[in-house]
mmCIF file of C-alpha atoms and ligand atoms in Angstrom:
data_model
loop_
_atom_site.group_PDB
_atom_site.id
_atom_site.type_symbol
_atom_site.label_atom_id
_atom_site.label_comp_id
_atom_site.label_asym_id
_atom_site.label_seq_id
_atom_site.Cartn_x
_atom_site.Cartn_y
_atom_site.Cartn_z
ATOM 1 C CA UNK A 1 23.790 205.759 206.434
ATOM 2 C CA UNK A 2 27.275 205.440 207.345
ATOM 3 C CA UNK A 3 28.258 202.539 209.675
ATOM 4 C CA UNK A 4 31.115 203.749 212.089
ATOM 5 C CA UNK A 5 34.254 202.150 211.626
ATOM 6 C CA UNK A 6 34.928 199.861 214.501
ATOM 7 C CA UNK A 7 37.472 200.578 217.164
ATOM 8 C CA UNK A 8 40.874 199.789 217.375
ATOM 9 C CA UNK A 9 42.111 198.309 220.408
ATOM 10 C CA UNK A 10 45.290 198.297 221.771
ATOM 11 C CA UNK A 11 47.016 197.770 218.161
ATOM 12 C CA UNK A 12 44.209 195.561 216.991
ATOM 13 C CA UNK A 13 41.646 196.284 214.617
ATOM 14 C CA UNK A 14 38.326 194.829 213.884
ATOM 15 C CA UNK A 15 38.018 193.514 209.979
ATOM 16 C CA UNK A 16 34.819 195.339 208.704
ATOM 17 C CA UNK A 17 32.753 194.185 205.359
ATOM 18 C CA UNK A 18 33.089 195.992 202.432
ATOM 19 C CA UNK A 19 29.915 197.417 201.452
ATOM 20 C CA UNK A 20 29.117 197.673 197.690
ATOM 21 C CA UNK A 21 27.398 201.805 197.582
ATOM 22 C CA UNK A 22 24.289 201.635 195.447
ATOM 23 C CA UNK A 23 23.317 198.365 195.956
ATOM 24 C CA UNK A 24 21.549 198.136 199.029
ATOM 25 C CA UNK A 25 18.629 200.348 200.368
ATOM 26 C CA UNK A 26 18.713 202.731 202.669
ATOM 27 C CA UNK A 27 17.531 202.442 206.171
ATOM 28 C CA UNK A 28 15.052 205.073 205.976
ATOM 29 C CA UNK A 29 13.250 205.218 202.966
ATOM 30 C CA UNK A 30 10.450 207.985 202.218
ATOM 31 C CA UNK A 31 8.189 206.171 200.316
ATOM 32 C CA UNK A 32 8.189 203.094 202.254
ATOM 33 C CA UNK A 33 6.575 204.983 205.298
ATOM 34 C CA UNK A 34 7.476 202.771 208.206
ATOM 35 C CA UNK A 35 11.028 203.150 207.643
ATOM 36 C CA UNK A 36 10.826 206.523 209.330
ATOM 37 C CA UNK A 37 9.751 204.664 212.717
ATOM 38 C CA UNK A 38 12.904 201.997 212.367
ATOM 39 C CA UNK A 39 16.167 203.555 211.020
ATOM 40 C CA UNK A 40 18.651 204.484 213.629
ATOM 41 C CA UNK A 41 18.743 208.100 214.325
ATOM 42 C CA UNK A 42 22.225 207.682 216.044
ATOM 43 C CA UNK A 43 25.517 206.027 215.192
ATOM 44 C CA UNK A 44 25.167 202.698 215.521
ATOM 45 C CA UNK A 45 26.929 200.861 218.267
ATOM 46 C CA UNK A 46 29.340 197.908 217.708
ATOM 47 C CA UNK A 47 28.385 194.899 219.723
ATOM 48 C CA UNK A 48 31.442 192.532 220.702
ATOM 49 C CA UNK A 49 30.214 188.830 219.903
ATOM 50 C CA UNK A 50 30.565 187.099 222.708
ATOM 51 C CA UNK A 51 30.256 182.956 223.247
ATOM 52 C CA UNK A 52 26.571 182.627 222.860
ATOM 53 C CA UNK A 53 26.678 184.504 219.827
ATOM 54 C CA UNK A 54 29.954 182.210 218.005
ATOM 55 C CA UNK A 55 28.784 179.070 218.913
ATOM 56 C CA UNK A 56 25.037 179.236 218.187
ATOM 57 C CA UNK A 57 22.981 178.203 217.058
ATOM 58 C CA UNK A 58 23.336 174.190 217.155
ATOM 59 C CA UNK A 59 20.874 172.834 215.555
ATOM 60 C CA UNK A 60 21.854 169.218 215.901
ATOM 61 C CA UNK A 61 21.658 165.921 214.298
ATOM 62 C CA UNK A 62 17.922 165.228 212.431
ATOM 63 C CA UNK A 63 16.425 168.776 213.940
ATOM 64 C CA UNK A 64 15.694 169.704 210.650
ATOM 65 C CA UNK A 65 13.728 167.021 208.547
ATOM 66 C CA UNK A 66 12.704 166.536 205.167
ATOM 67 C CA UNK A 67 9.070 167.535 205.890
ATOM 68 C CA UNK A 68 10.257 170.995 206.853
ATOM 69 C CA UNK A 69 10.802 171.759 203.084
ATOM 70 C CA UNK A 70 7.069 170.466 201.998
ATOM 71 C CA UNK A 71 4.723 173.521 202.985
ATOM 72 C CA UNK A 72 2.153 171.827 200.841
ATOM 73 C CA UNK A 73 0.994 169.283 203.262
ATOM 74 C CA UNK A 74 -0.974 170.464 206.025
ATOM 75 C CA UNK A 75 -2.396 168.334 208.726
ATOM 76 C CA UNK A 76 -5.698 167.698 207.449
ATOM 77 C CA UNK A 77 -4.762 167.768 203.753
ATOM 78 C CA UNK A 78 -2.881 169.571 200.993
ATOM 79 C CA UNK A 79 -2.941 173.139 200.655
ATOM 80 C CA UNK A 80 -4.627 175.275 198.037
ATOM 81 C CA UNK A 81 -3.141 176.975 195.126
ATOM 82 C CA UNK A 82 -0.783 176.870 192.819
ATOM 83 C CA UNK A 83 2.201 174.297 193.910
ATOM 84 C CA UNK A 84 5.774 175.495 193.163
ATOM 85 C CA UNK A 85 9.245 173.864 193.529
ATOM 86 C CA UNK A 86 11.749 176.508 194.655
ATOM 87 C CA UNK A 87 15.045 175.566 194.812
ATOM 88 C CA UNK A 88 18.825 177.194 194.436
ATOM 89 C CA UNK A 89 21.941 177.089 195.965
ATOM 90 C CA UNK A 90 23.530 179.283 198.583
ATOM 91 C CA UNK A 91 27.096 180.444 197.188
ATOM 92 C CA UNK A 92 30.051 183.076 198.123
ATOM 93 C CA UNK A 93 31.613 185.831 196.214
ATOM 94 C CA UNK A 94 33.686 183.162 194.628
ATOM 95 C CA UNK A 95 30.871 180.915 193.430
ATOM 96 C CA UNK A 96 31.637 178.281 196.005
ATOM 97 C CA UNK A 97 28.747 176.709 197.690
ATOM 98 C CA UNK A 98 27.811 177.236 201.240
ATOM 99 C CA UNK A 99 26.764 173.905 203.000
ATOM 100 C CA UNK A 100 25.033 173.557 205.814
ATOM 101 C CA UNK A 101 23.116 177.006 205.838
ATOM 102 C CA UNK A 102 19.925 176.936 208.006
ATOM 103 C CA UNK A 103 17.180 178.481 205.477
ATOM 104 C CA UNK A 104 13.534 179.365 206.872
ATOM 105 C CA UNK A 105 11.109 180.997 204.715
ATOM 106 C CA UNK A 106 7.781 182.136 205.254
ATOM 107 C CA UNK A 107 5.147 183.606 202.947
ATOM 108 C CA UNK A 108 1.203 184.114 202.426
ATOM 109 C CA UNK A 109 -0.931 181.572 201.404
ATOM 110 C CA UNK A 110 -2.560 181.728 197.989
ATOM 111 C CA UNK A 111 -5.081 184.222 198.648
ATOM 112 C CA UNK A 112 -2.295 186.627 200.200
ATOM 113 C CA UNK A 113 -3.117 185.942 203.641
ATOM 114 C CA UNK A 114 -0.474 185.288 206.197
ATOM 115 C CA UNK A 115 -1.507 182.801 209.155
ATOM 116 C CA UNK A 116 -0.527 185.177 211.432
ATOM 117 C CA UNK A 117 -2.873 187.237 213.954
ATOM 118 C CA UNK A 118 -1.047 190.416 212.800
ATOM 119 C CA UNK A 119 -2.779 190.254 209.322
ATOM 120 C CA UNK A 120 -6.163 191.248 209.185
ATOM 121 C CA UNK A 121 -6.488 191.534 205.502
ATOM 122 C CA UNK A 122 -9.670 189.603 204.836
ATOM 123 C CA UNK A 123 -8.645 186.994 202.409
ATOM 124 C CA UNK A 124 -9.072 183.273 203.827
ATOM 125 C CA UNK A 125 -6.851 181.501 205.596
ATOM 126 C CA UNK A 126 -5.809 177.986 204.655
ATOM 127 C CA UNK A 127 -6.243 175.504 207.619
ATOM 128 C CA UNK A 128 -3.471 173.285 205.625
ATOM 129 C CA UNK A 129 -1.090 176.162 205.029
ATOM 130 C CA UNK A 130 1.059 177.649 208.184
ATOM 131 C CA UNK A 131 3.423 179.267 204.995
ATOM 132 C CA UNK A 132 6.844 178.433 207.165
ATOM 133 C CA UNK A 133 9.479 175.860 206.152
ATOM 134 C CA UNK A 134 13.084 175.290 206.389
ATOM 135 C CA UNK A 135 16.206 173.280 205.309
ATOM 136 C CA UNK A 136 19.518 173.146 205.242
ATOM 137 C CA UNK A 137 21.516 173.504 202.368
ATOM 138 C CA UNK A 138 23.395 169.615 201.035
ATOM 139 C CA UNK A 139 27.311 169.639 200.183
ATOM 140 C CA UNK A 140 26.527 171.517 196.834
ATOM 141 C CA UNK A 141 25.032 174.616 198.591
ATOM 142 C CA UNK A 142 21.463 173.829 197.407
ATOM 143 C CA UNK A 143 17.735 174.370 199.288
ATOM 144 C CA UNK A 144 14.730 173.039 198.127
ATOM 145 C CA UNK A 145 11.140 173.622 198.855
ATOM 146 C CA UNK A 146 7.808 172.663 197.770
ATOM 147 C CA UNK A 147 5.073 175.261 198.727
ATOM 148 C CA UNK A 148 2.350 177.096 197.188
ATOM 149 C CA UNK A 149 3.003 180.146 195.129
ATOM 150 C CA UNK A 150 1.755 183.037 197.198
ATOM 151 C CA UNK A 151 -0.729 185.790 196.402
ATOM 152 C CA UNK A 152 -0.116 189.282 196.558
ATOM 153 C CA UNK A 153 -1.677 191.415 199.232
ATOM 154 C CA UNK A 154 -2.857 194.764 200.476
ATOM 155 C CA UNK A 155 -0.615 196.650 203.179
ATOM 156 C CA UNK A 156 -1.547 200.318 203.260
ATOM 157 C CA UNK A 157 1.616 202.061 202.800
ATOM 158 C CA UNK A 158 0.044 204.199 200.273
ATOM 159 C CA UNK A 159 -3.449 204.091 198.502
ATOM 160 C CA UNK A 160 -4.123 201.076 196.779
ATOM 161 C CA UNK A 161 -0.725 199.847 197.692
ATOM 162 C CA UNK A 162 -0.074 196.158 197.272
ATOM 163 C CA UNK A 163 3.105 193.613 197.817
ATOM 164 C CA UNK A 164 4.508 191.825 194.766
ATOM 165 C CA UNK A 165 3.964 188.084 195.188
ATOM 166 C CA UNK A 166 7.388 186.911 197.170
ATOM 167 C CA UNK A 167 8.883 184.229 199.523
ATOM 168 C CA UNK A 168 10.551 185.819 203.075
ATOM 169 C CA UNK A 169 13.766 184.005 203.116
ATOM 170 C CA UNK A 170 15.990 183.584 206.584
ATOM 171 C CA UNK A 171 19.516 182.388 206.029
ATOM 172 C CA UNK A 172 21.632 181.205 209.506
ATOM 173 C CA UNK A 173 25.342 180.793 208.868
ATOM 174 C CA UNK A 174 27.249 178.834 211.773
ATOM 175 C CA UNK A 175 26.486 181.495 214.382
ATOM 176 C CA UNK A 176 23.465 183.836 215.375
ATOM 177 C CA UNK A 177 25.351 186.981 214.007
ATOM 178 C CA UNK A 178 25.487 185.150 210.826
ATOM 179 C CA UNK A 179 22.075 185.450 209.815
ATOM 180 C CA UNK A 180 20.578 187.491 206.645
ATOM 181 C CA UNK A 181 17.249 188.154 205.603
ATOM 182 C CA UNK A 182 15.492 189.300 202.088
ATOM 183 C CA UNK A 183 12.597 188.417 200.104
ATOM 184 C CA UNK A 184 12.256 186.571 196.795
ATOM 185 C CA UNK A 185 10.312 187.683 193.909
ATOM 186 C CA UNK A 186 8.558 185.856 190.687
ATOM 187 C CA UNK A 187 9.097 187.453 187.146
ATOM 188 C CA UNK A 188 6.662 189.559 185.399
ATOM 189 C CA UNK A 189 5.387 190.942 188.559
ATOM 190 C CA UNK A 190 2.900 193.705 187.755
ATOM 191 C CA UNK A 191 3.274 195.052 190.747
ATOM 192 C CA UNK A 192 7.106 196.211 190.996
ATOM 193 C CA UNK A 193 6.477 199.334 189.816
ATOM 194 C CA UNK A 194 4.758 200.476 192.836
ATOM 195 C CA UNK A 195 6.202 198.826 195.431
ATOM 196 C CA UNK A 196 8.576 200.970 197.677
ATOM 197 C CA UNK A 197 9.965 197.758 199.205
ATOM 198 C CA UNK A 198 11.268 196.349 196.146
ATOM 199 C CA UNK A 199 11.907 199.417 194.684
ATOM 200 C CA UNK A 200 14.297 201.175 197.650
ATOM 201 C CA UNK A 201 17.098 198.960 195.954
ATOM 202 C CA UNK A 202 18.728 201.642 194.237
ATOM 203 C CA UNK A 203 20.234 199.492 191.305
ATOM 204 C CA UNK A 204 18.301 198.107 189.013
ATOM 205 C CA UNK A 205 20.392 194.978 188.542
ATOM 206 C CA UNK A 206 20.287 194.199 192.146
ATOM 207 C CA UNK A 207 16.456 194.119 192.381
ATOM 208 C CA UNK A 208 16.960 191.708 189.203
ATOM 209 C CA UNK A 209 19.013 189.379 191.562
ATOM 210 C CA UNK A 210 16.091 188.858 193.794
ATOM 211 C CA UNK A 211 13.555 187.394 191.066
ATOM 212 C CA UNK A 212 13.281 183.605 190.663
ATOM 213 C CA UNK A 213 14.221 182.250 187.445
ATOM 214 C CA UNK A 214 11.133 180.003 186.073
ATOM 215 C CA UNK A 215 12.527 176.897 184.694
ATOM 216 C CA UNK A 216 10.473 174.172 183.137
ATOM 217 C CA UNK A 217 13.303 171.502 183.784
ATOM 218 C CA UNK A 218 12.681 171.714 187.456
ATOM 219 C CA UNK A 219 9.069 171.265 186.941
ATOM 220 C CA UNK A 220 7.473 167.938 188.220
ATOM 221 C CA UNK A 221 4.881 167.013 185.466
ATOM 222 C CA UNK A 222 1.258 167.112 186.766
ATOM 223 C CA UNK A 223 2.661 168.275 190.005
ATOM 224 C CA UNK A 224 4.382 171.449 190.703
ATOM 225 C CA UNK A 225 6.040 174.323 188.589
ATOM 226 C CA UNK A 226 9.862 175.169 189.046
ATOM 227 C CA UNK A 227 11.675 178.077 190.029
ATOM 228 C CA UNK A 228 15.223 178.494 190.671
ATOM 229 C CA UNK A 229 16.907 180.861 192.850
ATOM 230 C CA UNK A 230 20.461 181.215 193.692
ATOM 231 C CA UNK A 231 21.420 183.411 196.728
ATOM 232 C CA UNK A 232 25.397 184.746 196.559
ATOM 233 C CA UNK A 233 25.763 186.029 199.838
ATOM 234 C CA UNK A 234 28.402 188.886 198.805
ATOM 235 C CA UNK A 235 30.358 190.564 196.157
ATOM 236 C CA UNK A 236 29.506 191.752 192.647
ATOM 237 C CA UNK A 237 26.677 189.424 192.265
ATOM 238 C CA UNK A 238 25.690 189.385 195.887
ATOM 239 C CA UNK A 239 22.043 189.269 196.815
ATOM 240 C CA UNK A 240 20.316 192.049 198.584
ATOM 241 C CA UNK A 241 19.921 191.691 202.161
ATOM 242 C CA UNK A 242 17.511 193.522 204.525
ATOM 243 C CA UNK A 243 18.917 195.752 207.479
ATOM 244 C CA UNK A 244 15.684 196.892 209.132
ATOM 245 C CA UNK A 245 13.267 194.927 211.183
ATOM 246 C CA UNK A 246 9.549 194.431 210.645
ATOM 247 C CA UNK A 247 9.966 194.089 207.006
ATOM 248 C CA UNK A 248 6.693 193.221 205.120
HETATM 249 FE FE1 LIG B 301 5.128 189.574 202.847
#
């Protein structure tokens, strides 16, 4: 839908961001049924950013620890499933690294079940897997998680609907409005063809930018398989970010 241009105030025009047509999914996508309930039906309203929005979050030193990036270590033992390393860099449109980005991830367990009260899918929960992790990108913009390969799960969007295996990513910049949310997928997933969330992205090349690359060189022998996924914030190679709450 169209986003109305920002208002000009006393000769001063707020900058707007260039949007790439055909890349981002529409807010209301018929095949993804619940978007009809969430898509705005009226013009968007520009909310001015005040002190709270532009000075937070303040993470402070040491609040994010190395242990936060290991999702496999439960309180009573190790999580079940295929261990994987997911790593990559956060880059701007010119390929420059973006350090200090807070990356938060959440995902289903190996059986395709979220450790969340809203998930009633009758697959087993893993007491040693919360599915949530976080880390900060380093000086090269790199992040790294050790986790479990998530399972597919059904979601009743349409008959026999299953989500392809995916990990949800949230990126926080230096202020609350600088939050971007997306999903990372795995190559050759047989469920891509019937997934309206993946296919709501109009540009097939943009869909491919959400798929992690298996890299044997990142694999830890006898420990975990390795995947690489770079997140480009804007521009020609930009990642697709979600514009709607409640994404599955
Ligand atoms: Fe999900």
